[in-house]
Protein backbone atom coordinates (compact mmCIF):
# COMPACT_ATOMS: atom_id res chain seq x y z
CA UNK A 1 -10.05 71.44 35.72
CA UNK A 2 -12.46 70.29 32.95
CA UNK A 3 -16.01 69.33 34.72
CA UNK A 4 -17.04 65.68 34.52
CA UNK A 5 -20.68 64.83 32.69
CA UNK A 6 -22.78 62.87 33.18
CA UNK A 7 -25.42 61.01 30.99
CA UNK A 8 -28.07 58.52 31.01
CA UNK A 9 -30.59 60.02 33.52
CA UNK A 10 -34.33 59.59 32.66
CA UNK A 11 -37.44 58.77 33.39
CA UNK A 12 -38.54 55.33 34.66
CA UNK A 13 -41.25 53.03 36.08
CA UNK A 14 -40.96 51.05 39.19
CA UNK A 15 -38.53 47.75 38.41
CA UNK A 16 -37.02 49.56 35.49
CA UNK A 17 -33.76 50.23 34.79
CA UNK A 18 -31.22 52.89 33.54
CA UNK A 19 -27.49 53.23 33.07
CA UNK A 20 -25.67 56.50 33.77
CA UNK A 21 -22.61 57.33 32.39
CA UNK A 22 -20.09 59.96 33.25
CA UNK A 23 -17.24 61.11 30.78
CA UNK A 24 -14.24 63.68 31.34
CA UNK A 25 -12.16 61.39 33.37
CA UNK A 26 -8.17 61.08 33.04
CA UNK A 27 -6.10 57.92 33.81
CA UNK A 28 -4.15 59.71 36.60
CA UNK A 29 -3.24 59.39 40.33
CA UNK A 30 -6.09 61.65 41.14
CA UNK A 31 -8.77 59.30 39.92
CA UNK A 32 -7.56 56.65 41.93
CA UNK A 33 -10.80 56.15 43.19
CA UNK A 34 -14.43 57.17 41.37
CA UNK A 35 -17.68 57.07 42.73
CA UNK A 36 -21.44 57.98 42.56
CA UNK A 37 -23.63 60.50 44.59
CA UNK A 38 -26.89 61.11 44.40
CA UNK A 39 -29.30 63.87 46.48
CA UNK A 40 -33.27 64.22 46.35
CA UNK A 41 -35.05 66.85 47.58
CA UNK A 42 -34.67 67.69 51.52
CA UNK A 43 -31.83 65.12 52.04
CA UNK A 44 -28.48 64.74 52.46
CA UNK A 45 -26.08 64.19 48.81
CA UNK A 46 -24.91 60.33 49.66
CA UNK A 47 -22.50 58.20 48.07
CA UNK A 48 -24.16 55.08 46.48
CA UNK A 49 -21.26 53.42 44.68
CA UNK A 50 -17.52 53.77 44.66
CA UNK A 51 -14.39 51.60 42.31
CA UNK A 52 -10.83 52.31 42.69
CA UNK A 53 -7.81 51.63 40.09
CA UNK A 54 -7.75 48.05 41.10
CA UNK A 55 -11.29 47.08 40.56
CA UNK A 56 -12.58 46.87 44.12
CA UNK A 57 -16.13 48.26 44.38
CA UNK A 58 -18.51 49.31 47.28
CA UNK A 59 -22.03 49.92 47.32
CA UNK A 60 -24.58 51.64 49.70
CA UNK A 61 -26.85 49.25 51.80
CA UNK A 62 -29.77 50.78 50.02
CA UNK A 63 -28.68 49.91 46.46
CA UNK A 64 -26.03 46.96 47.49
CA UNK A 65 -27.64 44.25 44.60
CA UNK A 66 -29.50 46.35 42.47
CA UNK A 67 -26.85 49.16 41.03
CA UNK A 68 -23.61 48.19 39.60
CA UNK A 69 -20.59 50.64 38.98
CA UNK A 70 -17.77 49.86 36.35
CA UNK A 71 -15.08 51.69 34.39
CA UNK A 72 -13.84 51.11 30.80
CA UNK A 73 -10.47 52.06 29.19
CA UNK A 74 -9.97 54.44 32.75
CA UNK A 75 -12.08 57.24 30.80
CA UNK A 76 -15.61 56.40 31.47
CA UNK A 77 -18.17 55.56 34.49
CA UNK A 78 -21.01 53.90 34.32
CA UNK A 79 -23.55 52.79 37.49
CA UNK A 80 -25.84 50.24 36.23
CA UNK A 81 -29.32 50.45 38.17
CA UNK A 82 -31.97 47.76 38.04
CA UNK A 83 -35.00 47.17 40.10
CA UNK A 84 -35.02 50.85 40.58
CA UNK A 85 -37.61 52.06 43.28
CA UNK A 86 -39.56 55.36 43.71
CA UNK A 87 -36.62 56.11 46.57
CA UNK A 88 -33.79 56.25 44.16
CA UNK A 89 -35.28 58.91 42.49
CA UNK A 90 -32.64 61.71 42.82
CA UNK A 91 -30.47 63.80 41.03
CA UNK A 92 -27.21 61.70 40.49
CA UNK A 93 -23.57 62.94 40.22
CA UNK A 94 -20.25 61.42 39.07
CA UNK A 95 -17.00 62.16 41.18
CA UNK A 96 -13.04 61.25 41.12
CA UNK A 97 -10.86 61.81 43.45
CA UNK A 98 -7.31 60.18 45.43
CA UNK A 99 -9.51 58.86 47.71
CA UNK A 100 -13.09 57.14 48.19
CA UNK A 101 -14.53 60.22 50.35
CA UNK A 102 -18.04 60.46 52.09
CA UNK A 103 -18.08 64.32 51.40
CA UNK A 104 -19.08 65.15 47.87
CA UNK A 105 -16.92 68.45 48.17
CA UNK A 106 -13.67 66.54 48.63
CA UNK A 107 -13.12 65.01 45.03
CA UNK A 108 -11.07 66.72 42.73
CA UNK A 109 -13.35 66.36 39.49
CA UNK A 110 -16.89 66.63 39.81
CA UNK A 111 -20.27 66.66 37.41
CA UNK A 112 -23.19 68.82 37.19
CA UNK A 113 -25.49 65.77 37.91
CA UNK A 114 -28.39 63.72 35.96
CA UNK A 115 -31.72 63.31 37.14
CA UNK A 116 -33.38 60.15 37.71
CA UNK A 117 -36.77 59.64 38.13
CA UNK A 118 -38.66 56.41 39.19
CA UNK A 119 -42.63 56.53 39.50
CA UNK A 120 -44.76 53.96 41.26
């Protein structure tokens, strides 16, 4: 399977804001639903941001206001991610998959990840 990739990642001061993107994605049943991980040093990798085919989204408490996840033409991801804090900072990956999983490891089409980095 061809890896996804991700873009966007970068470098930003507290309350700024950055868009990731993540190409490589195919309008078939096993992107039914895509989401967005992310893991920092020393903790677990955690799902921040999910959409299926229909358009239905869900967000993690911790960025539930401030991140935003969309798809156009079924090919590419994007999250969205204002008032970004010092805590978001993390190395961010792209995933798709049949189903909205928890576990990273279960999608079918996975990235190599994008770092983000928010300073105080």
């Amino acid at each position: 399977q061809v890896p996804l990739v991700e873009s966007g990642g970068g470098s930003v001061q507290t309350g700024g804001s950055l868009r990731l993107s993540c190409s490589g994605l195919g309008s078939t049943y096993s992107t039914y639903c895509m989401a967005w991980f992310r893991q920092s040093p020393g903790k677990k990798r955690e799902r921040v941001a999910a959409i299926v085919s229909e358009g239905r989204t869900d967000y993690a408490d911790s960025v539930q206001g401030r991140f935003t996840i969309s798809k156009d033409n079924a090919k590419t991801l994007h999250l969205e991610m204002n008032s970004l804090k010092p805590e978001d900072t993390a190395m961010y990956y792209c995933a798709a998959g049949r189903h909205c999983f928890d576990w990273y490891g279960a999608y079918s089409h996975r990235g190599q990840g994008t770092q983000v980095t928010v300073s105080s």
